Coordinates of C-alpha atoms in Angstrom, one line a residue:
X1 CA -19.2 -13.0 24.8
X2 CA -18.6 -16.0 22.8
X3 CA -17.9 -13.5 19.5
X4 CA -15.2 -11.7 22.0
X5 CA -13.6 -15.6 23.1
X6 CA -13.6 -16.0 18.8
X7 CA -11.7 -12.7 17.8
X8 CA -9.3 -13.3 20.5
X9 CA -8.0 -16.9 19.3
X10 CA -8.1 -15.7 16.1
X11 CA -6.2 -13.2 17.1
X12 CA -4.1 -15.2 19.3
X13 CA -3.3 -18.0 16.3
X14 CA -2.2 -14.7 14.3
X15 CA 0.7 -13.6 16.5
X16 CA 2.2 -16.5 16.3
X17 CA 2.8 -16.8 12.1
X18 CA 5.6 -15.7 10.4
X19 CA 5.8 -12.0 9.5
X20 CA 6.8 -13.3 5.8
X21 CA 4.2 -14.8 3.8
X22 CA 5.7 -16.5 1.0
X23 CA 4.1 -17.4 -2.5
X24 CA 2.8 -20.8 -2.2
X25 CA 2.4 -22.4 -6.0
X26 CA -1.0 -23.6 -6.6
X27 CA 0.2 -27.1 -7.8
X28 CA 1.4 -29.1 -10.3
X29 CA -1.5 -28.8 -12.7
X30 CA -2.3 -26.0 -14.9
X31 CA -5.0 -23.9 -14.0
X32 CA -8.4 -23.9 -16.4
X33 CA -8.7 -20.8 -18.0
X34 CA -11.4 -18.5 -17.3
X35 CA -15.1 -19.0 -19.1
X36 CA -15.6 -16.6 -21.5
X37 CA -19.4 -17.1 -20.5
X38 CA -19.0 -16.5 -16.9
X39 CA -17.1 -13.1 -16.1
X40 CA -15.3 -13.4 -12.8
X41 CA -16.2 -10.5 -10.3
X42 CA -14.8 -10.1 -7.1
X43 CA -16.9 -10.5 -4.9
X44 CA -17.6 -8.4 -2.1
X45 CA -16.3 -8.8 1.3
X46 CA -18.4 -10.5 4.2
X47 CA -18.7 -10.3 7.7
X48 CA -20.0 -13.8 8.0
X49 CA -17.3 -16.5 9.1
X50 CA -17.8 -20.2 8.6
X51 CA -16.5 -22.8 11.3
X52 CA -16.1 -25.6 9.4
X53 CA -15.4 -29.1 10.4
X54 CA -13.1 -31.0 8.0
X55 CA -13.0 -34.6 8.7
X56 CA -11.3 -37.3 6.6
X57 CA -13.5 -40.2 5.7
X58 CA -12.7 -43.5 6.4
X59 CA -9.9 -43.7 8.4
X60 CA -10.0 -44.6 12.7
X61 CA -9.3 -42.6 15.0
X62 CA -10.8 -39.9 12.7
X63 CA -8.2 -37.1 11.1
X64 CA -10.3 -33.9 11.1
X65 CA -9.3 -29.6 11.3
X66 CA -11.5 -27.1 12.3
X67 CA -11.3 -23.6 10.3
X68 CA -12.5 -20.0 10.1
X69 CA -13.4 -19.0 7.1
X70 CA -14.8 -16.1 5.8
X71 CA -18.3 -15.9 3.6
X72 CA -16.7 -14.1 0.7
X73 CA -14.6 -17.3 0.4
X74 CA -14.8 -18.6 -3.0
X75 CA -15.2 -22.7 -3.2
X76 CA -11.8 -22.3 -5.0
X77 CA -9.9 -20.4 -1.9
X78 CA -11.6 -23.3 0.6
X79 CA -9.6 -26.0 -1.5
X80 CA -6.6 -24.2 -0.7
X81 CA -7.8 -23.4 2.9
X82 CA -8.6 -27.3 3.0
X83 CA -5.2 -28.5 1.7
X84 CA -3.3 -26.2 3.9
X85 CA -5.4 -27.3 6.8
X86 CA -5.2 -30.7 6.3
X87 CA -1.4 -31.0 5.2
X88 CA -1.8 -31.9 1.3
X89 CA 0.1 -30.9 -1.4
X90 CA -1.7 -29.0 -4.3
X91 CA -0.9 -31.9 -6.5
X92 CA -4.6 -33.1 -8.4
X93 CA -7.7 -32.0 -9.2
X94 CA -10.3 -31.7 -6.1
X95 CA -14.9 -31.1 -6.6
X96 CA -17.4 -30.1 -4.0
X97 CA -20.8 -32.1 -4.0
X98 CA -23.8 -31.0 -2.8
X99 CA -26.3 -33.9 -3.9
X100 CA -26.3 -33.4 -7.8
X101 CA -24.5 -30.2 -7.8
X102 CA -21.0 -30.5 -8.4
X103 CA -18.5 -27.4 -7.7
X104 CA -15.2 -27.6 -9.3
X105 CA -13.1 -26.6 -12.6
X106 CA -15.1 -26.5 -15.9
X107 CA -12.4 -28.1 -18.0
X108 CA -12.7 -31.0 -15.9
X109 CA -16.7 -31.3 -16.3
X110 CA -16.7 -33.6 -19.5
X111 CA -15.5 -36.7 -17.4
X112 CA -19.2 -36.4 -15.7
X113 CA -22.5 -38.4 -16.9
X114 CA -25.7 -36.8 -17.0
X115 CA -27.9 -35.6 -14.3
X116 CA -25.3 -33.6 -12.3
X117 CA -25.4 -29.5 -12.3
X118 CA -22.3 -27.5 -12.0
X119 CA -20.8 -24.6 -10.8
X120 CA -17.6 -23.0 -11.2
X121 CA -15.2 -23.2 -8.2
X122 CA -13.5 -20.0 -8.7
X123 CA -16.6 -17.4 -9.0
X124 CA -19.0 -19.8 -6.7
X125 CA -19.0 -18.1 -3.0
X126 CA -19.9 -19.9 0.7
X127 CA -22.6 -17.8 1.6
X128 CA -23.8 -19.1 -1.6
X129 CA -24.5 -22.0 -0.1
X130 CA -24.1 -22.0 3.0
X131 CA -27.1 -21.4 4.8
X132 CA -27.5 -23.3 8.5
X133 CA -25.4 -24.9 10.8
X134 CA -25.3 -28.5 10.9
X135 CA -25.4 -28.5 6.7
X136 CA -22.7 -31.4 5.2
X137 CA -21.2 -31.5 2.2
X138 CA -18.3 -33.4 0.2
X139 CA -15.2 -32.8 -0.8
X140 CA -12.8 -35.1 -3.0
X141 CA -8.9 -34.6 -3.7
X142 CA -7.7 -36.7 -6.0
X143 CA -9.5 -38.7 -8.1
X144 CA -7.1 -41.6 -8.4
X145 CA -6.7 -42.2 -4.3
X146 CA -10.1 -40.5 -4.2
X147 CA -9.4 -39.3 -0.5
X148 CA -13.3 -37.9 0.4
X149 CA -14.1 -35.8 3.2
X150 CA -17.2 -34.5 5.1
X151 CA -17.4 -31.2 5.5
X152 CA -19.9 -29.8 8.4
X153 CA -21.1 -25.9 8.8
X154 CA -20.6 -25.6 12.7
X155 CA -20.7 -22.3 13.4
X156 CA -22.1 -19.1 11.2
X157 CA -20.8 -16.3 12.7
X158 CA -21.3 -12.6 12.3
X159 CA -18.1 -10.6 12.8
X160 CA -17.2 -7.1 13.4
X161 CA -15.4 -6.9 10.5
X162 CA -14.1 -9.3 7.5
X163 CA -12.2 -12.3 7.8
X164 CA -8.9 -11.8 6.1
X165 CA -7.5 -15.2 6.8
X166 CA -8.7 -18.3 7.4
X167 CA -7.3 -19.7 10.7
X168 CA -7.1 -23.3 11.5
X169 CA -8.4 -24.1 15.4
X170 CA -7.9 -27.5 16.3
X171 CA -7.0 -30.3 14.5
X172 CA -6.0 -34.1 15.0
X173 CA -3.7 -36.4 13.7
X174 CA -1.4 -36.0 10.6
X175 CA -2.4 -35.8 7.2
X176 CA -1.7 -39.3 4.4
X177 CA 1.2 -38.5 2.3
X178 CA 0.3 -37.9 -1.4
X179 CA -0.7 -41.0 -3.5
X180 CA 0.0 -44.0 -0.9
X181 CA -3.0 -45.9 -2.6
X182 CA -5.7 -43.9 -0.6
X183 CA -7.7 -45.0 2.5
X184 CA -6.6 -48.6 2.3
X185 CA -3.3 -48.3 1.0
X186 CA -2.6 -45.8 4.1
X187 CA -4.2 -47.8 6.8
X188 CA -1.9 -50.8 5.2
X189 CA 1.4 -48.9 5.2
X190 CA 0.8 -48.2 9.5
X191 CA -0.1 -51.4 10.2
X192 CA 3.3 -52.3 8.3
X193 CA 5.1 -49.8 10.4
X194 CA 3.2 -51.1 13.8
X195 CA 4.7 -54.9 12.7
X196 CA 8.0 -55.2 13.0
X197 CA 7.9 -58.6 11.4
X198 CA 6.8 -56.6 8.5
X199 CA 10.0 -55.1 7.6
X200 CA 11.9 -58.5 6.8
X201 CA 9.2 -57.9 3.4
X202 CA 11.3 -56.1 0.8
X203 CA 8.6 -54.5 -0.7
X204 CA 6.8 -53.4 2.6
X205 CA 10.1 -52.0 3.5
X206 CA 10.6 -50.2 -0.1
X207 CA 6.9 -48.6 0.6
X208 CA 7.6 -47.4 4.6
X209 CA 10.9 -46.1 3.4
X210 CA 9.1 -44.0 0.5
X211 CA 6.5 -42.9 3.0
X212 CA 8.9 -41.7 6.0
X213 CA 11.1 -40.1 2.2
X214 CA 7.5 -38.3 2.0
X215 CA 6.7 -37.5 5.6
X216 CA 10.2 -37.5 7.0
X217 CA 11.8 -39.6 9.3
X218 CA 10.1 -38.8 12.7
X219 CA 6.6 -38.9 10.8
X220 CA 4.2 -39.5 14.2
X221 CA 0.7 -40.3 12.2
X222 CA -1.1 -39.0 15.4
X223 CA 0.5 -35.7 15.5
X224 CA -0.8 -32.5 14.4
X225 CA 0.5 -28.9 14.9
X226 CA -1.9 -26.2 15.1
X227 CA 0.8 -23.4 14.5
X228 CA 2.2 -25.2 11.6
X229 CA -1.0 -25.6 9.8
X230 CA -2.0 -21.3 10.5
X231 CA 1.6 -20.8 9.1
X232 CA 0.7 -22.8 5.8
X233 CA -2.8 -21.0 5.7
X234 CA -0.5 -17.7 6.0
X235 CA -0.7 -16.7 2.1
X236 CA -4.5 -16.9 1.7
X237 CA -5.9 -14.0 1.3
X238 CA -9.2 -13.3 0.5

């Protein structure tokens, strides 16, 4: 029954995206190339579906999505399925942590001491490590705001067929804009807004008008739209 109440959202959340699904850029950077070590293979297609709990850290009341994901997924198309979810932008490097093993891009590795294993984010697969419910792990965007988040295996679900799309459930609140100084430089920049008395400061005011330039002008920080985010996950295929 509860597999049946699953398909149907899913298929519910689908109905309502765009019948286009345009090419989304993968970001600013430039994308490592390829190990000559470590063939990529695709890998094979899974009927195990990950609900996932994304939650922001630091930051109260919590911002946090719930998504579907497919098994197959690789740790590379979760990134994209994160910042999609969440409302980034594609615009820095990102890693995975699971105690000492680190999941990310190789040409990024040499910035790491010792005692750390990694794995390559692009031929590395969630059922590869994903095995219970209730398992955490990390994940860090941007290693100059450092925004962290803690990501918790809900569900593993077994579906009657393969998970073409991730699909964003629930959600709350709206996503930081890109590089506003990270947790605290975020939480400053709405307490500014909240104080009125605030905007007689000429820099405050430079900083809220850059962040509603980022957000727009009717950015609610306590909003989130499911449909929005589903339409953004749109071009993921797997």
């Amino acid at each position: 029954m509860e597999e049946k109440k699953l398909m149907d959202l899913i298929d519910e959340l689908m109905t309502k995206l765009s019948s286009t699904e345009p090419a989304r850029p993968r970001g600013r950077w430039v994308e490592a190339t390829k190990s000559k070590s470590s063939p990529s293979k695709k890998p094979r297609r899974s009927k195990t579906a990950y609900q996932l709990k994304i939650s922001l850290n630091g930051i109260r009341p919590p911002i946090w999505r719930r998504v579907l994901v497919p098994g197959h997924a690789t740790f590379d198309q979760l990134h994209l399925v994160i910042q999609e979810a969440m409302g980034w932008e594609q615009a820095h490097l990102y890693e995975f942590e699971f105690g000492d093993i680190v999941i990310g891009i190789p040409d990024d590795w040499d910035f790491y001491g010792f005692g750390k294993m990694f794995e390559d984010a692009r031929r590395t697969t969630l059922e590869q490590w994903l095995k219970k419910e209730k398992q955490k792990f990390q994940y860090t965007y941007d290693f100059g705001d450092y925004w962290r988040h803690t990501i918790t295996v809900e569900k593993i679900e077994t579906l009657p067929k393969p998970l073409e799309r991730a699909t964003c459930l629930k959600g709350k609140r709206a996503c930081p804009p890109e590089d506003c100084g990270g947790v605290y430089g975020y939480l400053e920049l709405l307490e500014s807004a909240a104080n009125k008395d605030s905007l007689a400061d000429p820099e405050l005011r430079e900083r809220l008008d850059w962040m509603y330039e980022m957000k727009g002008d009717d950015f609610d920080p306590n909003a989130f739209d499911v449909e929005e985010a589903n339409k953004r996950l749109a071009y993921i295929q797997f």
